[in-house]
Coordinates of C-alpha atoms (C1' of nucleotides) in Angstrom, one line a residue:
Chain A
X135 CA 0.0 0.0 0.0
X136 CA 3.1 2.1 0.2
X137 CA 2.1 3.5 -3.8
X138 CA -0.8 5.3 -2.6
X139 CA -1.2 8.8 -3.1
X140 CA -2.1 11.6 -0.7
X141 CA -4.2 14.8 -1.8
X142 CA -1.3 16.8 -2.2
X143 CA 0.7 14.0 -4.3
X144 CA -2.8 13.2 -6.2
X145 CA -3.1 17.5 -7.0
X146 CA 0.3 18.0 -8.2
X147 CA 0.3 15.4 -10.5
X148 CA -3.3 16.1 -11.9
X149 CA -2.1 19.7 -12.1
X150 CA -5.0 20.9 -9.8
X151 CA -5.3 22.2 -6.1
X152 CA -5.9 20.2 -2.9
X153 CA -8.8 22.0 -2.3
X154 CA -10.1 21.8 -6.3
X155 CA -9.7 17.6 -5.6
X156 CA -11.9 18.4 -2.0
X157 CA -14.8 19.9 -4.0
X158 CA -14.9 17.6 -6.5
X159 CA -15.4 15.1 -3.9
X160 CA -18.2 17.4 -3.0
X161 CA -19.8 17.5 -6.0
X162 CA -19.8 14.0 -6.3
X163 CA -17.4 13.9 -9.0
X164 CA -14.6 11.9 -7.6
X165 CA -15.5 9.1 -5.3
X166 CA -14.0 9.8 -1.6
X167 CA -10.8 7.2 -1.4
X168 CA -10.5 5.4 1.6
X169 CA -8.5 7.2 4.7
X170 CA -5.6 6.0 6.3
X171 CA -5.4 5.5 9.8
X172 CA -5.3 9.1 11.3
X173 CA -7.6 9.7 8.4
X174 CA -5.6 10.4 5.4
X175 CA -7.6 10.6 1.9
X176 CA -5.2 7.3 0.3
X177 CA -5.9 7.5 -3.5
X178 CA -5.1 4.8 -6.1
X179 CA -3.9 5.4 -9.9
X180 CA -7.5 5.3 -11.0
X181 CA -8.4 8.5 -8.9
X182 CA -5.6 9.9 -11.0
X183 CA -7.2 9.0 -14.4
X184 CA -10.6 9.9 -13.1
X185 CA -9.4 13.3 -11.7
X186 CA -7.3 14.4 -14.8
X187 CA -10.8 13.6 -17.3
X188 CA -12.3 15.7 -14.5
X189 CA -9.7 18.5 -15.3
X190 CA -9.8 18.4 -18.7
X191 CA -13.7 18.9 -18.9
X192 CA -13.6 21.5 -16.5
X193 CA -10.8 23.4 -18.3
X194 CA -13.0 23.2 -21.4
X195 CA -15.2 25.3 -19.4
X196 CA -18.0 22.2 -18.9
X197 CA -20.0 22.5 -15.7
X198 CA -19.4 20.1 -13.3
X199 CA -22.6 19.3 -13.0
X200 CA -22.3 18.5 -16.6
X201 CA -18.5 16.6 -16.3
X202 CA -20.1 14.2 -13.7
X203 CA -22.9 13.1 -16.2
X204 CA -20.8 12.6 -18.8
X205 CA -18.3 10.9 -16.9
X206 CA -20.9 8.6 -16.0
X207 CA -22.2 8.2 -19.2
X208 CA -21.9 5.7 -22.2
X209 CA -19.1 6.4 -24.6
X210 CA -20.9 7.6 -27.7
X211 CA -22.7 10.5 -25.3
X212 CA -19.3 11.3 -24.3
X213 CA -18.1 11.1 -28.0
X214 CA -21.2 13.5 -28.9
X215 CA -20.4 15.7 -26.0
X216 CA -16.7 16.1 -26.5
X217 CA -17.3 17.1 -30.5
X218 CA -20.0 19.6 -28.6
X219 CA -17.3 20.9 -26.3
X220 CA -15.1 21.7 -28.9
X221 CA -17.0 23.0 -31.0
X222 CA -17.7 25.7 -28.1
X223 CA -14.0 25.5 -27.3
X224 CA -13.1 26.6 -30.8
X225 CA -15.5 29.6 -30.6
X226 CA -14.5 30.8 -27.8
X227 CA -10.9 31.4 -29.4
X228 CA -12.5 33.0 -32.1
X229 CA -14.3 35.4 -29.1
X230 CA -11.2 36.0 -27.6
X231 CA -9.5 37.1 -30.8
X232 CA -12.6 39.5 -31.2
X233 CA -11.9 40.3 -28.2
X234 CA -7.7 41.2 -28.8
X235 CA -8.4 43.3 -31.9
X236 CA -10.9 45.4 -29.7
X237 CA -8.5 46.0 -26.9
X238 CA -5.9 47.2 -29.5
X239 CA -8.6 49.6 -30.4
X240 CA -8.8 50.9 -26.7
X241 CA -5.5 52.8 -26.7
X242 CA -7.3 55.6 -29.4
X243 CA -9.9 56.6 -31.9
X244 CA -13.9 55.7 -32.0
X245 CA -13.5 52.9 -34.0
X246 CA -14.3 50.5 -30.9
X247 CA -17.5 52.9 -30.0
X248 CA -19.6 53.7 -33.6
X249 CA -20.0 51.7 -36.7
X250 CA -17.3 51.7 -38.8
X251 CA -18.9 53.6 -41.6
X252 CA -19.3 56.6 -38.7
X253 CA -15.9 56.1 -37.9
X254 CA -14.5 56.8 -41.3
X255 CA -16.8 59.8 -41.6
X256 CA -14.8 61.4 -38.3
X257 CA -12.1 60.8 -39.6
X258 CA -12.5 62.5 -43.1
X259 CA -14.3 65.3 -40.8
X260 CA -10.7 65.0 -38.7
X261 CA -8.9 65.7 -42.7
X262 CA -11.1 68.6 -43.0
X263 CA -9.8 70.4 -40.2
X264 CA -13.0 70.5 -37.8
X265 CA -12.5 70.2 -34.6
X266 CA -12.2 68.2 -31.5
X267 CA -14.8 68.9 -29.9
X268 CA -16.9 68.8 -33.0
X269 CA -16.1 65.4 -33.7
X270 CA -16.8 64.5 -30.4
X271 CA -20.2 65.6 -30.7
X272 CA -20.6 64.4 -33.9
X273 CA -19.3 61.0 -32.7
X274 CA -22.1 61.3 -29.7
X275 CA -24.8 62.4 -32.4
X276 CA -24.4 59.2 -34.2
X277 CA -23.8 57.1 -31.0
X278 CA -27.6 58.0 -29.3
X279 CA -29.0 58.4 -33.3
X280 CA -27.8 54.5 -33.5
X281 CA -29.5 54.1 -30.3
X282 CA -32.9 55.5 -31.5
X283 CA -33.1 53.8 -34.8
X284 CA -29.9 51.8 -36.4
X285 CA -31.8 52.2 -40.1
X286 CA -32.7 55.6 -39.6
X287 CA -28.8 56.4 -38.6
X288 CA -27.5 54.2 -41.8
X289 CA -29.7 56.6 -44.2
X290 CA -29.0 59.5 -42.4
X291 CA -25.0 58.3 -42.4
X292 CA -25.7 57.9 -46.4
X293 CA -26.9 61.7 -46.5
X294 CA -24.7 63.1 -44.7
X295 CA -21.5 61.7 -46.6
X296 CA -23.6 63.3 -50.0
X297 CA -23.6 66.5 -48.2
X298 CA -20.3 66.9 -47.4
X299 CA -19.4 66.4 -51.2
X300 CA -21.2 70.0 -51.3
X301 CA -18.0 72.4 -50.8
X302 CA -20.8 75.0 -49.5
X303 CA -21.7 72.6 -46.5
X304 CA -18.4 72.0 -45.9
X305 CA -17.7 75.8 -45.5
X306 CA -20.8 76.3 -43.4
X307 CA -19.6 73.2 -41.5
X308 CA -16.1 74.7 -40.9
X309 CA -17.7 78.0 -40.1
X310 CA -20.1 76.9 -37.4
X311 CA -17.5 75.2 -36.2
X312 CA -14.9 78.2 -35.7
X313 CA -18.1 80.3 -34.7
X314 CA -18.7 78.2 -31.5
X315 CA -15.8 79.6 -30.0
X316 CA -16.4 83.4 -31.1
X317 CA -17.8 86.1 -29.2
X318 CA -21.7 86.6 -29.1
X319 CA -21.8 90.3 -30.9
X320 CA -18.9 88.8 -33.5
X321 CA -20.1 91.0 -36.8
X322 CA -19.4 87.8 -38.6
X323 CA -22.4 85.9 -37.1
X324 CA -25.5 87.7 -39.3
X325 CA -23.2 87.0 -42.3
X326 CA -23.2 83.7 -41.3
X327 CA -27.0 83.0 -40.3
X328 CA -27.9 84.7 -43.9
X329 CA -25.9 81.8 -45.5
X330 CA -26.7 79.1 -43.6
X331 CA -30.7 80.0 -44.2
X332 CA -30.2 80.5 -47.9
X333 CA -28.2 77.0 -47.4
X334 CA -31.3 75.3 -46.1
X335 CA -34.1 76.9 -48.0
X336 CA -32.2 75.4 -51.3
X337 CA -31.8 72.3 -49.8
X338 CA -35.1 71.0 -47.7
X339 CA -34.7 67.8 -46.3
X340 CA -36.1 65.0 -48.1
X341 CA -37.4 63.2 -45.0
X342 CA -40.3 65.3 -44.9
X343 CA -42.9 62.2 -44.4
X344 CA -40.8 60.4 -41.2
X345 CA -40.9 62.8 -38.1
X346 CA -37.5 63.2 -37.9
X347 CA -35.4 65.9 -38.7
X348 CA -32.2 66.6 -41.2
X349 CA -29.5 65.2 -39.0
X350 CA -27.2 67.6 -41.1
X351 CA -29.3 70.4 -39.7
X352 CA -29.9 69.1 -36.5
X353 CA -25.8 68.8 -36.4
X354 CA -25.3 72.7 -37.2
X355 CA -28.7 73.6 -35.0
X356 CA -30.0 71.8 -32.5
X357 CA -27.5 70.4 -30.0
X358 CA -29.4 69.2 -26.8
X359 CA -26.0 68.2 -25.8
X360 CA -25.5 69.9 -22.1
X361 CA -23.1 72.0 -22.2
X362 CA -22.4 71.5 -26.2
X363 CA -23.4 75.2 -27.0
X364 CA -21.9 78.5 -26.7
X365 CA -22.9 82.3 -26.5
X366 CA -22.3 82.6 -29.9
X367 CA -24.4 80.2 -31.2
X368 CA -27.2 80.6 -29.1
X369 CA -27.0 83.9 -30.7
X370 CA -27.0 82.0 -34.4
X371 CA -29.7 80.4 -33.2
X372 CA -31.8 83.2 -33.0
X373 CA -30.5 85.2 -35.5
X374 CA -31.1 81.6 -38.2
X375 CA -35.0 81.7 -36.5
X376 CA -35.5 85.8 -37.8
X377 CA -35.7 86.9 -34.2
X378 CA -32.8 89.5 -33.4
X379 CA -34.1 90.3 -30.5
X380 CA -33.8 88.8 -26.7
X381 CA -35.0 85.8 -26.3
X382 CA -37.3 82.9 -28.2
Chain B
X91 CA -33.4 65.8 -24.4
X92 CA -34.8 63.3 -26.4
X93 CA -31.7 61.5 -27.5
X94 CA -31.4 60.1 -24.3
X95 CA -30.9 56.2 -23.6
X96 CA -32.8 54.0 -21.4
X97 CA -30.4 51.7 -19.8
X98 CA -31.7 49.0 -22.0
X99 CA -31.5 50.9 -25.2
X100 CA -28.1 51.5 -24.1
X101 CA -27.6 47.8 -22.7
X102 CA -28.5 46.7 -26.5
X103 CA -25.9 49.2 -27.6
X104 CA -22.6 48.2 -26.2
X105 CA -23.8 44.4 -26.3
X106 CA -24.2 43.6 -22.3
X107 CA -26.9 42.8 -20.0
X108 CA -29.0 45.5 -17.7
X109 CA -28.2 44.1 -15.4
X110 CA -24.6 44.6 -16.1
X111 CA -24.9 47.9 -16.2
X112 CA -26.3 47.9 -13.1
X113 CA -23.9 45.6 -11.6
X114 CA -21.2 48.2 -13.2
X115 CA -23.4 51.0 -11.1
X116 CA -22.8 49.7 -8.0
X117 CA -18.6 48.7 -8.3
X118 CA -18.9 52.1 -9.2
X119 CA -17.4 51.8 -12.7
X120 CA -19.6 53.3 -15.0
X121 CA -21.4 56.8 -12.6
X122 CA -25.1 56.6 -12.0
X123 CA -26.7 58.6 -14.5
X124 CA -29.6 61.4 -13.8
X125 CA -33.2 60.1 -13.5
X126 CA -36.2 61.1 -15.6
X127 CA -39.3 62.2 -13.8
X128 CA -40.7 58.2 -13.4
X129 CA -36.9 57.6 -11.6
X130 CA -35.8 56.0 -15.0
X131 CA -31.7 56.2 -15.8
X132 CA -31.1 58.4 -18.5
X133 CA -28.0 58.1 -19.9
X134 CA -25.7 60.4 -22.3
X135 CA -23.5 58.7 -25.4
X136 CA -20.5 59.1 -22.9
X137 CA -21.9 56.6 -20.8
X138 CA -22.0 54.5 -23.8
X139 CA -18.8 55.2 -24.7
X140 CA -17.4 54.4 -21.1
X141 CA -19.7 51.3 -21.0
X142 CA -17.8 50.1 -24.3
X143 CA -14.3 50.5 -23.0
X144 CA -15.8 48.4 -19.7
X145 CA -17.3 45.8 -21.4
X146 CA -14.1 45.7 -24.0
X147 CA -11.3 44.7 -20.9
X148 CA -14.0 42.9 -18.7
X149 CA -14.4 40.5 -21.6
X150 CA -10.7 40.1 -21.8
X151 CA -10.8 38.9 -18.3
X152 CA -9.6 41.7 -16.4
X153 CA -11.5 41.9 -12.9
X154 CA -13.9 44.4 -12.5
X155 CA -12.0 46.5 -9.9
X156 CA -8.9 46.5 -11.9
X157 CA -11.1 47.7 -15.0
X158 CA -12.0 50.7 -12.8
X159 CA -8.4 51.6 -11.9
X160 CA -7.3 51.4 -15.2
X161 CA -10.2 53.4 -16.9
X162 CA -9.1 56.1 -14.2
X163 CA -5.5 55.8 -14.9
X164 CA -3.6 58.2 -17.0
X165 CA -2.9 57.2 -20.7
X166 CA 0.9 55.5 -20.2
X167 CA -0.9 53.2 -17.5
X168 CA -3.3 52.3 -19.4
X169 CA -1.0 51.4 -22.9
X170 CA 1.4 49.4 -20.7
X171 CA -2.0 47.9 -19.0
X172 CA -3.4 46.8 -22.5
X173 CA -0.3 45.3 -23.5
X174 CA 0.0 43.1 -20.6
X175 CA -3.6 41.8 -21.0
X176 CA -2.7 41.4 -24.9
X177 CA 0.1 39.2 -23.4
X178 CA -2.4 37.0 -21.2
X179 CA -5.2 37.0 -24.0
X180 CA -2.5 35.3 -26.0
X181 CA -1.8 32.9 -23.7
X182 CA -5.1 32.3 -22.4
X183 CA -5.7 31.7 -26.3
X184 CA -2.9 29.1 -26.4
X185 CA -4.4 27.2 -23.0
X186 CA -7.2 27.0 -24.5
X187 CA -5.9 24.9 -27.6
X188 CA -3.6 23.0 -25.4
X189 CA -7.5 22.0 -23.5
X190 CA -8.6 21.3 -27.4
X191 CA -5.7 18.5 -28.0
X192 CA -6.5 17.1 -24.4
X193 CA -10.1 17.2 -25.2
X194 CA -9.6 15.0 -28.2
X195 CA -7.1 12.3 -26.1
X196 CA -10.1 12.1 -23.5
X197 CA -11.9 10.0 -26.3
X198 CA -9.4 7.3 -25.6
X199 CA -6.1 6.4 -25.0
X200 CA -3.7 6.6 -21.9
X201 CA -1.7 9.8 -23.5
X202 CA -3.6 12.5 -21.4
X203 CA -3.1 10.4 -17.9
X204 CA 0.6 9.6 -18.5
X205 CA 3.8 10.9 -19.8
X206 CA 4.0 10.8 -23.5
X207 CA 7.1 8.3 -22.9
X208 CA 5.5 5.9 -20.8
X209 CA 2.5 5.7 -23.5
X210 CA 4.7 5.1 -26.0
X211 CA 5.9 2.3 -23.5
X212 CA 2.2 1.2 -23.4
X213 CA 1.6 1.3 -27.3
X214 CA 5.3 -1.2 -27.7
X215 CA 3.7 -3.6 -25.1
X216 CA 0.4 -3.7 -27.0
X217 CA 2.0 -4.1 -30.0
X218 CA 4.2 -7.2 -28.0
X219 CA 0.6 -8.9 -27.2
X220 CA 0.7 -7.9 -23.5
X221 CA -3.0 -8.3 -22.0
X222 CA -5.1 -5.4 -21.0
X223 CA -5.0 -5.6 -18.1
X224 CA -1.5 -5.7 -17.5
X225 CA -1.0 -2.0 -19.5
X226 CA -3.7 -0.6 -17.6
X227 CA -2.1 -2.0 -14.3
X228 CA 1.4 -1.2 -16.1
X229 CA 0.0 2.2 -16.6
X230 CA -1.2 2.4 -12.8
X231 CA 1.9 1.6 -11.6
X232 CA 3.7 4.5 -13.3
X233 CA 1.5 6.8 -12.4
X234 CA 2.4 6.0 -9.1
X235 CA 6.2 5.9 -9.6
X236 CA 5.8 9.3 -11.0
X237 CA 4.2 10.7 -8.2
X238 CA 6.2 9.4 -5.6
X239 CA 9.5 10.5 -7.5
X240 CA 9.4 12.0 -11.1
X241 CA 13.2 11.7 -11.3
X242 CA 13.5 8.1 -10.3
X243 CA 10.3 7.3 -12.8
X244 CA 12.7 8.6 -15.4
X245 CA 15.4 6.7 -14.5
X246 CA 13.4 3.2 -14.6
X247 CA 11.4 4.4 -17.5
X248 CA 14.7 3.9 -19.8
X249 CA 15.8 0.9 -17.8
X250 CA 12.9 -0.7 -18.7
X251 CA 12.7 0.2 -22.4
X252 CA 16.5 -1.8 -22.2
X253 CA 15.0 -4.6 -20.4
X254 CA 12.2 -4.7 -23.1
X255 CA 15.2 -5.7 -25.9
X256 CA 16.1 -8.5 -23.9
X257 CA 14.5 -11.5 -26.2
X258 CA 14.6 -13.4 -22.8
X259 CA 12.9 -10.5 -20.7
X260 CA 10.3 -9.8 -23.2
X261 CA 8.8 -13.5 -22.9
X262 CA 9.0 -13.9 -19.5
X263 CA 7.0 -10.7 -19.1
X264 CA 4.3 -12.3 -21.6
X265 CA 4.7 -15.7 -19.6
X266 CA 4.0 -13.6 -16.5
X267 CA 1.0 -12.3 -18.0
X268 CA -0.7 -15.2 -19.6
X269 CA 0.1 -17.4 -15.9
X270 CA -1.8 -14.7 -14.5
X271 CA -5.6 -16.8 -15.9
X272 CA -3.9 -20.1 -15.1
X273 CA -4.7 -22.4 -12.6
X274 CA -2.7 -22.4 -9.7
X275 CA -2.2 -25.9 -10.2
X276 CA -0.8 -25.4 -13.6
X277 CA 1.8 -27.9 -14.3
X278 CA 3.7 -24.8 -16.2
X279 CA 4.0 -22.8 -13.4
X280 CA 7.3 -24.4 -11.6
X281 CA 8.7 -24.2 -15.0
X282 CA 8.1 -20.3 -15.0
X283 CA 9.1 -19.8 -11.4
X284 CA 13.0 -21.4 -12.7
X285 CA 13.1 -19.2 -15.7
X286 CA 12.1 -16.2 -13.8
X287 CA 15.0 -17.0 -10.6
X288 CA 17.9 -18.1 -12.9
X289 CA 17.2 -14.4 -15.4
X290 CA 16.9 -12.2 -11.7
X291 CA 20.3 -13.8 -10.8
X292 CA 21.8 -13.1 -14.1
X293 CA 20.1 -9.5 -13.8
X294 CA 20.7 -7.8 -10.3
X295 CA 19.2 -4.6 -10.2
X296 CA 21.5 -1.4 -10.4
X297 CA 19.5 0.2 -8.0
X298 CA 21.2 -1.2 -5.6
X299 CA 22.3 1.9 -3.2
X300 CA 19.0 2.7 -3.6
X301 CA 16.5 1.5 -1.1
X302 CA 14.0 0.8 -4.1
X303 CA 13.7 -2.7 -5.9
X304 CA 13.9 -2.8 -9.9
X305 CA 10.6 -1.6 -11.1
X306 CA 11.0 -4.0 -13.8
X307 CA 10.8 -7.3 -10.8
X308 CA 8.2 -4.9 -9.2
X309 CA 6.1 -5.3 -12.6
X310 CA 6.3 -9.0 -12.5
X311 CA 6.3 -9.6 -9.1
X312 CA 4.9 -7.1 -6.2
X313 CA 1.6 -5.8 -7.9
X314 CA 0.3 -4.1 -4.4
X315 CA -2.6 -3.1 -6.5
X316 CA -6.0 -4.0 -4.7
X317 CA -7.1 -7.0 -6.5
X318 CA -4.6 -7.6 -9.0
X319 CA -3.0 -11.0 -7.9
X320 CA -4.6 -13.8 -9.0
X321 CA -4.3 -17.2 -8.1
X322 CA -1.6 -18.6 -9.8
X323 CA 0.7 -15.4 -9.7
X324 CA 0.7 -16.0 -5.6
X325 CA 1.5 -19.6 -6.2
X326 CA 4.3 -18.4 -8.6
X327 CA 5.3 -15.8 -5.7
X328 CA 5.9 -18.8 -3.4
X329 CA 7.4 -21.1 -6.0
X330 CA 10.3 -18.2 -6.2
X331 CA 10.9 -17.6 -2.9
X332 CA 11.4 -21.1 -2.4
X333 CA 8.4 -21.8 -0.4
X334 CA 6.8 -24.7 -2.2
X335 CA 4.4 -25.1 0.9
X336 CA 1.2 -23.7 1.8
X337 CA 1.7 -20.4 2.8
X338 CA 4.2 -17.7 3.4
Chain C
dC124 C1' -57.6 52.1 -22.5
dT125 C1' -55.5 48.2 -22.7
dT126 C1' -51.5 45.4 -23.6
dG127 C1' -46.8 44.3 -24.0
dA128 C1' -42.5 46.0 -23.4
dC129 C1' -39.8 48.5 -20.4
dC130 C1' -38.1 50.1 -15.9
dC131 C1' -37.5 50.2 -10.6
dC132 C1' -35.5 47.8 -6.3
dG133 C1' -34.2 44.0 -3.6
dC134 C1' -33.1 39.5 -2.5
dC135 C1' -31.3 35.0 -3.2
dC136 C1' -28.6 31.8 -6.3
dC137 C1' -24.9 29.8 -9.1
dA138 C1' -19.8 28.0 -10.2
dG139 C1' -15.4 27.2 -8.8
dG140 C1' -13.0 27.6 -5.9
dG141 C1' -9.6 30.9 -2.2
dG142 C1' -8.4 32.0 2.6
dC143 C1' -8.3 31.3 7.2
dA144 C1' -8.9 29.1 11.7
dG145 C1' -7.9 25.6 14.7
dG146 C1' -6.5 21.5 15.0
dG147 C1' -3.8 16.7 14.1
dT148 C1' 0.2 14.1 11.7
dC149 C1' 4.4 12.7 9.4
dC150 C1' 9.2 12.6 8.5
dG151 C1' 13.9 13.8 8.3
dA152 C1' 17.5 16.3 10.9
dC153 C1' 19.7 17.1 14.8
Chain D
dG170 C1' 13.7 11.4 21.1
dT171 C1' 12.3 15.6 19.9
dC172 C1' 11.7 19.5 17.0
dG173 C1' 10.4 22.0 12.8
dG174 C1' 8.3 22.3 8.6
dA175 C1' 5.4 20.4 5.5
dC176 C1' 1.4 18.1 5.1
dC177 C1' -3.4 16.7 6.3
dC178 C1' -8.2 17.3 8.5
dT179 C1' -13.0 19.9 8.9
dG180 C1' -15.7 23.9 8.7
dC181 C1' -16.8 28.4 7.7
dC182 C1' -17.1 32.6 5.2
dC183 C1' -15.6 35.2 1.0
dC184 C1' -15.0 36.4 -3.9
dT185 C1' -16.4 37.5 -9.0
dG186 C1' -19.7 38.4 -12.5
dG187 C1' -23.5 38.4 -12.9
dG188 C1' -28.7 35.4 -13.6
dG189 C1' -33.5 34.8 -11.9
dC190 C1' -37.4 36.1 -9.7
dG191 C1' -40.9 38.8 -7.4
dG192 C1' -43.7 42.7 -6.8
dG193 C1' -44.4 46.8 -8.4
dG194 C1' -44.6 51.3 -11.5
dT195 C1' -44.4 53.3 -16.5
dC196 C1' -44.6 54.2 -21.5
dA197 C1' -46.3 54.0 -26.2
dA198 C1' -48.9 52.2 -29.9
dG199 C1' -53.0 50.4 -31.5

DNA sequence: CTTGACCCCGCCCCAGGGGCAGGGTCCGAC
DNA sequence: GTCGGACCCTGCCCCTGGGGCGGGGTCAAG
């Protein structure tokens, strides 16, 4: 009896903790071994088979519940249930690898947190000089737009990439963006409202039956961002609605 | 403030649970958004954005607490952070198709449960004609050699493969294994017990200084295994010791 | 004005162990 | 022959990362 194994011998060998063997024993996985006599566990060879099928199935991320039924069970059920487990095995790589390419994609740029189509369109709006904090909002506009409706943000995506094809949107884009940071009475901001009206009267948006907006517009107009606006374009605001005056 | 997000819209979103997001709330990863008038979360397209970066490193396994340190960490943290998960990703990856190739062995076989030496030692004595049941208690026993002393299981492992060229050695063994279904009256059996004497006095084990017996007599002669004698090996055991009486 | 989908909070549950306490035991060195 | 360190015993509570469920309130579209 002298070749019989003790917990510890029985773990390192399996490649698994004492206390991993203890709740398997728990479990019902592994049949309790006799004890010694001051009440050693004593395992045999066969615990060691048993145990390392246990490990194996478990490492494959099967239940134990799951690993003591198979164990149990005939060898074609195993043989099903091991093509099964690989099967998952296999896409969980695949997961994983998902999963690397996206944490390389953590260290910079909004590729990990729009569609990629959005992402290319920041980055051409990045080409075109606009800035920062534009792109930002843009980025966010798209982000809660996805949200609402992903169909409704893929044709408004497809508009939006016509518009800026228009060098006179571009220029009001550029503009409004500068503007944010100008002062409110800037002499440059009537100039700028007349445009951006003549702008929109020749182009009306061609969503007019669905009760949503031009996202172009609602880009240059209506930020509910908090905190995305500025004196200055509050003051575009109103000048763009025809009231000069205090408030609307 | 229409473009808001429930938590569920925003759930759906970045491709996690509510209650996730919730669980997120309370480690106090992702802040607690303002409430609408019915005490609904509303949430902004930063949330979303945070939520992603969350969700991106808890998938890759880093621990929810560590996720939050990092995600407060300045940029160089955070780099050498992702670089080192990148690291474990890839190995993790590589486990998992080391747990494939087990996986497969599980289907049969004694590769997974011994050392790819001793299985080719197992494959040679199949091929030999050894019995079944001596591999599998052949196998036993150098499970248990290994685990009492990995070095010395080494060490017999290639005296044994020499033994195993020994014409003489080799049909002893297979004499050994075939007595073992005899009768204990078997008229062969004194025969046996004389061939195996005059070969262990021509052979005396090198292990000498040792205070272990060659594993290769230990094979053919001291199975301790719980039921693994059989009739006519103990009459053989007494034939060799000398004792041709009843009992020893 | 209902009906189904959504949201709130709170509580308990799971796997697969880890850690620790408070004890007994074994074995090799001295 | 005894001492120290490594090993073993049981039992208990703890952790992560959520899932499930219950009992309730809410919203939006037909």
């Amino acid at each position: 009896m002298s070749g019989m194994l003790t917990i510890g011998r029985l773990a390192d060998y399996a490649g698994v903790t004492v206390k991993a063997i203890r709740h398997y024993h728990e479990r019902g996985l592994l049949t309790e071994p006799g004890r010694d006599s001051s009440g050693y566990r004593r395992y045999t060879a066969e615990h060691a088979v048993r145990l390392i099928k246990i490990r194996t199935l478990a490492r494959a991320g099967v239940p134990l519940a799951r690993v003591k039924d198979l164990l149990d069970a005939d060898p074609e059920t195993l043989t099903a249930a091991i093509a099964e487990i690989d099967h998952d095995l296999e896409d969980r790589i695949a997961q994983l690898r998902r999963t690397r390419d996206q944490l390389a994609q953590l260290r910079g740029g909004d590729r990990l947190f729009v569609s990629p189509e959005v992402a290319d369109l920041l980055d051409d709006l990045r080409d075109l000089g606009v800035s920062e904090r534009a792109i930002q909002a843009e980025r966010d506009g798209w982000i809660l737009m996805r949200t609402a409706s992903p169909e409704d943000a893929a044709l408004w995506l497809t508009e939006k990439r016509e518009l800026m094809t228009d060098p006179e949107f571009r220029a009001l884009y550029l503009d409004h963006d500068a503007a944010y940071d100008w002062p409110p009475d800037d002499p440059r901001l009537p100039g700028l409202a007349d445009r951006t009206r003549s702008w929109l009267a020749a182009h009306p948006s061609r969503f007019g039956t669905r009760p949503v907006r031009n996202p172009a517009i609602a880009r240059l107009a209506a930020r509910s961002q908090p905190g995305a606006s500025s004196p200055a374009w509050e003051r575009l605001a109103r000048l763009m609605t025809g009231q000069a005056g205090v408030k609307g």
